[in-house]
CSV table of C-alpha atoms in Angstrom, one decimal:
chain,number,residue,atom,x,y,z
L,617,MET,CA,0.1,0.0,0.0
L,618,THR,CA,1.5,3.3,-1.0
L,619,GLN,CA,1.6,6.2,1.4
L,620,GLN,CA,-0.7,8.9,0.5
L,621,GLU,CA,0.8,12.3,-0.3
L,622,PRO,CA,0.3,15.2,2.2
L,623,ILE,CA,-2.7,17.5,1.2
L,624,LEU,CA,-0.2,20.5,1.6
L,625,LEU,CA,3.4,20.5,0.3
L,626,ARG,CA,6.1,22.8,1.4
L,627,GLU,CA,9.3,23.6,-0.3
L,628,ASP,CA,12.0,25.8,1.1
L,629,ARG,CA,14.8,27.3,-0.7
L,630,ALA,CA,18.2,28.6,0.7
L,631,ASP,CA,17.5,32.1,-0.8
L,632,GLY,CA,14.5,32.7,1.4
L,633,ARG,CA,11.6,31.6,-0.9
L,634,THR,CA,9.1,29.0,0.5
L,635,THR,CA,6.4,27.5,-1.8
L,636,LEU,CA,3.2,26.0,-0.4
L,637,VAL,CA,1.3,23.7,-2.9
L,638,LEU,CA,-2.3,22.8,-2.4
L,639,ASN,CA,-2.1,19.2,-3.1
L,640,ARG,CA,-5.6,17.9,-3.6
L,641,PRO,CA,-5.7,17.8,-7.4
L,642,ALA,CA,-8.5,15.3,-7.9
L,643,GLN,CA,-10.6,17.7,-5.8
L,644,PHE,CA,-9.4,20.8,-7.5
L,645,ASN,CA,-7.5,21.7,-4.4
L,646,SER,CA,-10.6,22.4,-2.5
L,647,LEU,CA,-10.3,23.9,1.0
L,648,SER,CA,-11.4,21.1,3.1
L,649,ASN,CA,-11.3,21.5,6.9
L,650,ALA,CA,-8.0,19.4,7.0
L,651,MET,CA,-6.5,21.7,4.2
L,652,LEU,CA,-7.4,25.0,6.1
L,653,GLU,CA,-5.8,23.5,9.4
L,654,ALA,CA,-2.7,22.5,7.4
L,655,LEU,CA,-2.4,25.9,5.8
L,656,LEU,CA,-2.9,27.7,9.0
L,657,ALA,CA,-0.2,25.7,10.8
L,658,GLU,CA,2.3,26.3,8.0
L,659,LEU,CA,1.5,30.0,7.7
L,660,LYS,CA,2.1,30.4,11.5
L,661,ALA,CA,5.3,28.4,11.3
L,662,ILE,CA,6.5,30.5,8.3
L,663,ALA,CA,5.6,33.7,10.0
L,664,ALA,CA,8.0,32.9,12.9
L,665,ASP,CA,10.8,31.7,10.6
L,666,LYS,CA,13.2,34.6,9.9
L,667,ARG,CA,14.8,32.6,7.1
L,668,VAL,CA,11.8,32.8,5.0
L,669,ARG,CA,11.7,36.1,3.0
L,670,THR,CA,8.8,35.4,0.6
L,671,VAL,CA,6.0,32.8,0.2
L,672,VAL,CA,4.3,31.5,-3.0
L,673,ILE,CA,1.1,29.7,-2.8
L,674,GLN,CA,0.0,27.5,-5.7
L,675,GLY,CA,-2.0,24.6,-6.7
L,676,ALA,CA,-1.3,21.0,-8.0
L,677,GLY,CA,-3.0,19.6,-11.0
L,678,LYS,CA,-5.5,21.6,-13.3
L,679,ALA,CA,-6.8,24.1,-10.8
L,680,PHE,CA,-5.4,26.7,-8.5
L,681,CYS,CA,-8.3,26.2,-5.9
L,682,ALA,CA,-12.0,25.6,-6.3
L,683,GLY,CA,-13.0,26.9,-3.0
L,684,HIS,CA,-14.5,25.1,-0.1
L,685,ASP,CA,-15.2,21.3,-0.3
L,686,LEU,CA,-18.9,21.2,-0.9
L,687,LYS,CA,-19.2,17.5,-0.4
L,688,GLU,CA,-17.7,17.8,3.1
L,689,MET,CA,-19.9,20.7,3.8
L,690,ARG,CA,-23.1,18.6,2.8
L,691,SER,CA,-22.0,15.6,4.8
L,692,ASN,CA,-21.8,17.9,7.8
L,693,HIS,CA,-24.9,19.7,7.6
L,694,ASP,CA,-24.7,21.4,11.0
L,695,LYS,CA,-24.5,25.0,11.9
L,696,ALA,CA,-21.8,24.6,14.4
L,697,PHE,CA,-19.6,22.8,11.8
L,698,MET,CA,-20.3,25.6,9.3
L,699,GLN,CA,-19.4,28.3,12.0
L,700,ALA,CA,-16.2,26.5,12.9
L,701,LEU,CA,-15.3,26.1,9.1
L,702,PHE,CA,-15.7,29.6,8.2
L,703,LYS,CA,-14.0,30.8,11.3
L,704,LEU,CA,-11.0,28.6,10.4
L,705,CYS,CA,-11.0,30.0,6.9
L,706,ALA,CA,-11.0,33.5,8.2
L,707,LYS,CA,-8.0,32.6,10.4
L,708,VAL,CA,-6.1,31.4,7.3
L,709,MET,CA,-6.9,34.5,5.3
L,710,LEU,CA,-5.9,36.9,8.2
L,711,ALA,CA,-2.6,34.8,8.8
L,712,ILE,CA,-1.7,35.7,5.3
L,713,GLN,CA,-2.1,39.4,5.8
L,714,GLU,CA,-0.6,39.5,9.3
L,715,MET,CA,2.6,37.4,8.5
L,716,PRO,CA,5.6,39.6,7.9
L,717,GLN,CA,6.6,37.9,4.5
L,718,PRO,CA,4.9,39.0,1.3
L,719,VAL,CA,2.7,36.1,0.0
L,720,ILE,CA,2.3,35.7,-3.8
L,721,ALA,CA,-0.5,33.6,-5.4
L,722,ARG,CA,0.6,31.7,-8.6
L,723,ILE,CA,-2.6,31.1,-10.5
L,724,HIS,CA,-2.3,28.6,-13.3
L,725,GLY,CA,-6.1,27.5,-13.5
L,726,ILE,CA,-9.4,28.3,-12.0
L,727,ALA,CA,-9.8,30.1,-8.7
L,728,THR,CA,-13.4,29.9,-7.6
L,729,ALA,CA,-15.3,31.0,-4.4
L,730,ALA,CA,-13.0,30.6,-1.5
L,731,GLY,CA,-10.2,29.9,-3.9
L,732,CYS,CA,-10.9,33.5,-5.4
L,733,GLN,CA,-11.0,34.6,-1.8
L,734,LEU,CA,-7.5,33.1,-1.3
L,735,VAL,CA,-6.2,34.9,-4.3
L,736,SER,CA,-7.7,38.3,-3.0
L,737,MET,CA,-6.0,37.9,0.4
L,738,CYS,CA,-2.6,37.2,-1.0
L,739,ASP,CA,-0.4,40.2,-1.0
L,740,LEU,CA,0.5,39.9,-4.8
L,741,ALA,CA,-0.9,37.6,-7.4
L,742,VAL,CA,0.5,36.5,-10.9
L,743,ALA,CA,-1.9,34.7,-13.2
L,744,ALA,CA,-1.5,32.6,-16.4
L,745,ASP,CA,-3.6,34.1,-19.3
L,746,VAL,CA,-5.7,30.8,-19.2
L,747,ALA,CA,-6.7,31.3,-15.6
L,748,LYS,CA,-10.3,32.1,-14.7
L,749,PHE,CA,-11.9,33.7,-11.6
L,750,ALA,CA,-15.4,33.4,-10.0
L,751,VAL,CA,-17.3,33.6,-6.8
L,752,SER,CA,-19.9,31.0,-7.8
L,753,GLY,CA,-21.6,30.1,-4.5
L,754,ILE,CA,-24.6,32.2,-5.7
L,755,ASN,CA,-25.2,29.4,-8.4
L,756,VAL,CA,-25.9,26.9,-5.8
L,757,GLY,CA,-28.0,29.2,-3.5
L,758,LEU,CA,-25.2,30.3,-1.4
L,759,PHE,CA,-23.9,34.0,-1.4
L,760,CYS,CA,-20.1,34.0,-1.0
L,761,SER,CA,-20.1,36.4,2.0
L,762,THR,CA,-16.5,35.6,3.2
L,763,PRO,CA,-15.0,35.9,-0.3
L,764,ALA,CA,-16.9,39.2,-0.4
L,765,VAL,CA,-14.5,40.6,2.3
L,766,GLY,CA,-11.4,40.1,0.2
L,767,LEU,CA,-13.0,40.9,-3.1
L,768,SER,CA,-14.4,44.2,-2.0
L,769,ARG,CA,-10.8,45.3,-0.7
L,770,ASN,CA,-9.3,44.5,-4.1
L,771,MET,CA,-11.7,45.9,-6.7
L,772,GLY,CA,-14.4,48.5,-7.0
L,773,ARG,CA,-17.8,47.8,-5.1
L,774,LYS,CA,-19.8,47.4,-8.4
L,775,GLU,CA,-17.2,45.1,-9.9
L,776,ALA,CA,-17.1,43.0,-6.8
L,777,LEU,CA,-20.8,42.9,-6.3
L,778,GLU,CA,-21.3,42.0,-10.0
L,779,MET,CA,-19.2,38.9,-9.5
L,780,LEU,CA,-20.9,38.0,-6.2
L,781,LEU,CA,-24.3,38.3,-7.6
L,782,THR,CA,-23.9,36.6,-11.0
L,783,GLY,CA,-21.2,33.9,-10.1
L,784,GLU,CA,-19.9,34.4,-13.7
L,785,PHE,CA,-16.3,33.8,-14.6
L,786,ILE,CA,-13.9,36.6,-15.6
L,787,ASP,CA,-10.7,35.9,-17.4
L,788,ALA,CA,-7.2,36.7,-16.2
L,789,GLU,CA,-7.0,40.1,-18.1
L,790,GLU,CA,-10.3,41.2,-16.6
L,791,ALA,CA,-9.0,40.2,-13.1
L,792,LYS,CA,-5.9,42.4,-13.7
L,793,ALA,CA,-8.1,45.3,-14.8
L,794,ARG,CA,-10.2,44.9,-11.8
L,795,GLY,CA,-7.3,44.9,-9.4
L,796,LEU,CA,-7.5,41.2,-8.3
L,797,VAL,CA,-4.1,40.1,-9.8
L,798,ASN,CA,-0.9,42.1,-10.6
L,799,ARG,CA,0.3,40.5,-13.7
L,800,VAL,CA,-0.9,38.2,-16.5
L,801,VAL,CA,1.4,36.1,-18.5
L,802,PRO,CA,1.4,33.2,-20.9
L,803,LEU,CA,1.2,29.8,-19.0
L,804,GLY,CA,4.7,28.9,-20.1
L,805,ASP,CA,6.1,32.1,-18.6
L,806,LEU,CA,4.2,31.9,-15.3
L,807,ASP,CA,7.1,30.5,-13.3
L,808,GLU,CA,9.6,32.9,-14.7
L,809,SER,CA,7.2,35.9,-13.9
L,810,VAL,CA,6.8,34.7,-10.4
L,811,GLU,CA,10.4,34.2,-9.9
L,812,ALA,CA,11.1,37.6,-11.1
L,813,LEU,CA,8.7,39.0,-8.6
L,814,VAL,CA,10.2,36.9,-5.8
L,815,GLN,CA,13.8,38.0,-6.7
L,816,SER,CA,12.8,41.7,-6.8
L,817,ILE,CA,11.5,41.4,-3.2
L,818,LEU,CA,14.5,39.3,-2.0
L,819,ALA,CA,16.7,42.1,-3.1
L,820,LYS,CA,15.1,44.5,-0.7
L,821,SER,CA,15.6,45.1,3.0
L,822,PRO,CA,13.9,42.4,5.1
L,823,VAL,CA,13.2,45.0,7.8
L,824,ALA,CA,11.7,47.4,5.4
L,825,VAL,CA,9.5,44.8,3.6
L,826,ALA,CA,8.1,43.5,6.9
L,827,THR,CA,7.6,47.0,8.3
L,828,GLY,CA,6.0,48.1,5.1
L,829,LYS,CA,3.5,45.2,4.7
L,830,GLN,CA,2.3,45.7,8.3
L,831,MET,CA,1.8,49.4,7.9
L,832,PHE,CA,0.1,49.1,4.5
L,833,TYR,CA,-2.7,47.0,5.8
L,834,LYS,CA,-3.2,48.8,9.2
L,835,GLN,CA,-3.4,52.2,7.6
L,836,LEU,CA,-6.1,51.0,5.1
L,837,GLU,CA,-8.5,50.7,8.0
L,838,MET,CA,-7.9,54.3,9.4
L,839,GLY,CA,-9.1,57.6,8.4
L,840,ILE,CA,-6.7,59.7,6.4
L,841,GLU,CA,-5.6,62.0,9.1
L,842,ALA,CA,-4.9,59.0,11.5
L,843,ALA,CA,-3.3,57.1,8.6
L,844,TYR,CA,-0.7,59.8,7.9
L,845,GLN,CA,0.0,60.1,11.6
L,846,TYR,CA,0.7,56.4,11.9
L,847,ALA,CA,2.6,56.3,8.6
L,848,GLY,CA,5.0,59.2,9.6
L,849,GLU,CA,5.7,57.4,12.8
L,850,VAL,CA,6.4,54.1,11.2
L,851,MET,CA,8.8,55.8,8.7
L,852,ALA,CA,10.5,57.7,11.4
L,853,CYS,CA,11.2,54.4,13.2
L,854,ASN,CA,12.2,52.7,9.9
L,855,MET,CA,14.8,55.5,9.3
L,856,MET,CA,16.4,54.6,12.7
L,857,ALA,CA,17.0,50.9,11.5
L,858,GLY,CA,20.4,50.0,10.4
L,859,ASP,CA,19.1,48.9,6.9
L,860,ALA,CA,18.0,52.5,6.1
L,861,ALA,CA,21.4,53.9,7.0
L,862,GLU,CA,23.0,51.1,5.0
L,863,GLY,CA,20.8,51.6,2.0
L,864,ILE,CA,21.2,55.3,1.9
L,865,ASP,CA,25.0,55.1,2.2
L,866,ALA,CA,25.1,52.4,-0.5
L,867,PHE,CA,23.1,54.7,-2.8
L,868,ILE,CA,25.4,57.6,-2.2
L,869,GLU,CA,28.5,55.5,-2.6
L,870,LYS,CA,27.0,53.7,-5.8
L,871,ARG,CA,27.4,50.3,-4.3
L,872,LYS,CA,25.0,47.3,-3.6
L,873,PRO,CA,23.7,47.4,0.0
L,874,VAL,CA,24.3,44.7,2.4
L,875,TRP,CA,21.0,44.2,4.4
L,876,GLN,CA,20.7,42.9,7.9
L,877,ALA,CA,18.6,39.8,8.7
L,878,ALA,CA,15.0,40.5,9.5
């Protein structure tokens, strides 16, 4: 009897990139309770690992992620189960935002419902031109309420609500136009494009990247006056860091900076 592969694979590289692979290809990488638990555990572990500088999330097989596991949900038709499931999913999505490392979604196929939510909650996203996106719960009588949180923070209200009310697919170029993904490239160039983004981030100060990500999301929830006050304080503290002094000196001296560890 062969040993079953893990539902979530992790690959660490010496340069600071970690890749998480959703590994339920036969189920289109749907977010079962077990998958969400595995994701949350890995994200928490990565957040505490200073050797990791960037994270890429991708899917095995044909799909990126088809959302929640509907068969599992139907076989556990209990409100307490549903409440726990969506609470766990929210923890995963928030863990992505709260961790210091930038998280990049690599989308090579469909991303639907909670899979589209996962794309929206990653810090950056690169899609193949063949990728498609939808929040299709409405088609089975279920409004995608939790995916709406991420979508409404990525695109215009009417654009997000149209997807949520119709359940219709949009292609990768439309997803880019609406702000859901950063880049769209031919499928054969997807890995190269993701790697270019990773390397661009790895070349920057770990302290500045971690500080900036935290600041970015926190100020979004503030009024503009409070946001400027907070951002100014963060920037003043950032200027006191050794990396800022090193970066400015390197710029003046026309040399490559040597960053401190995060």
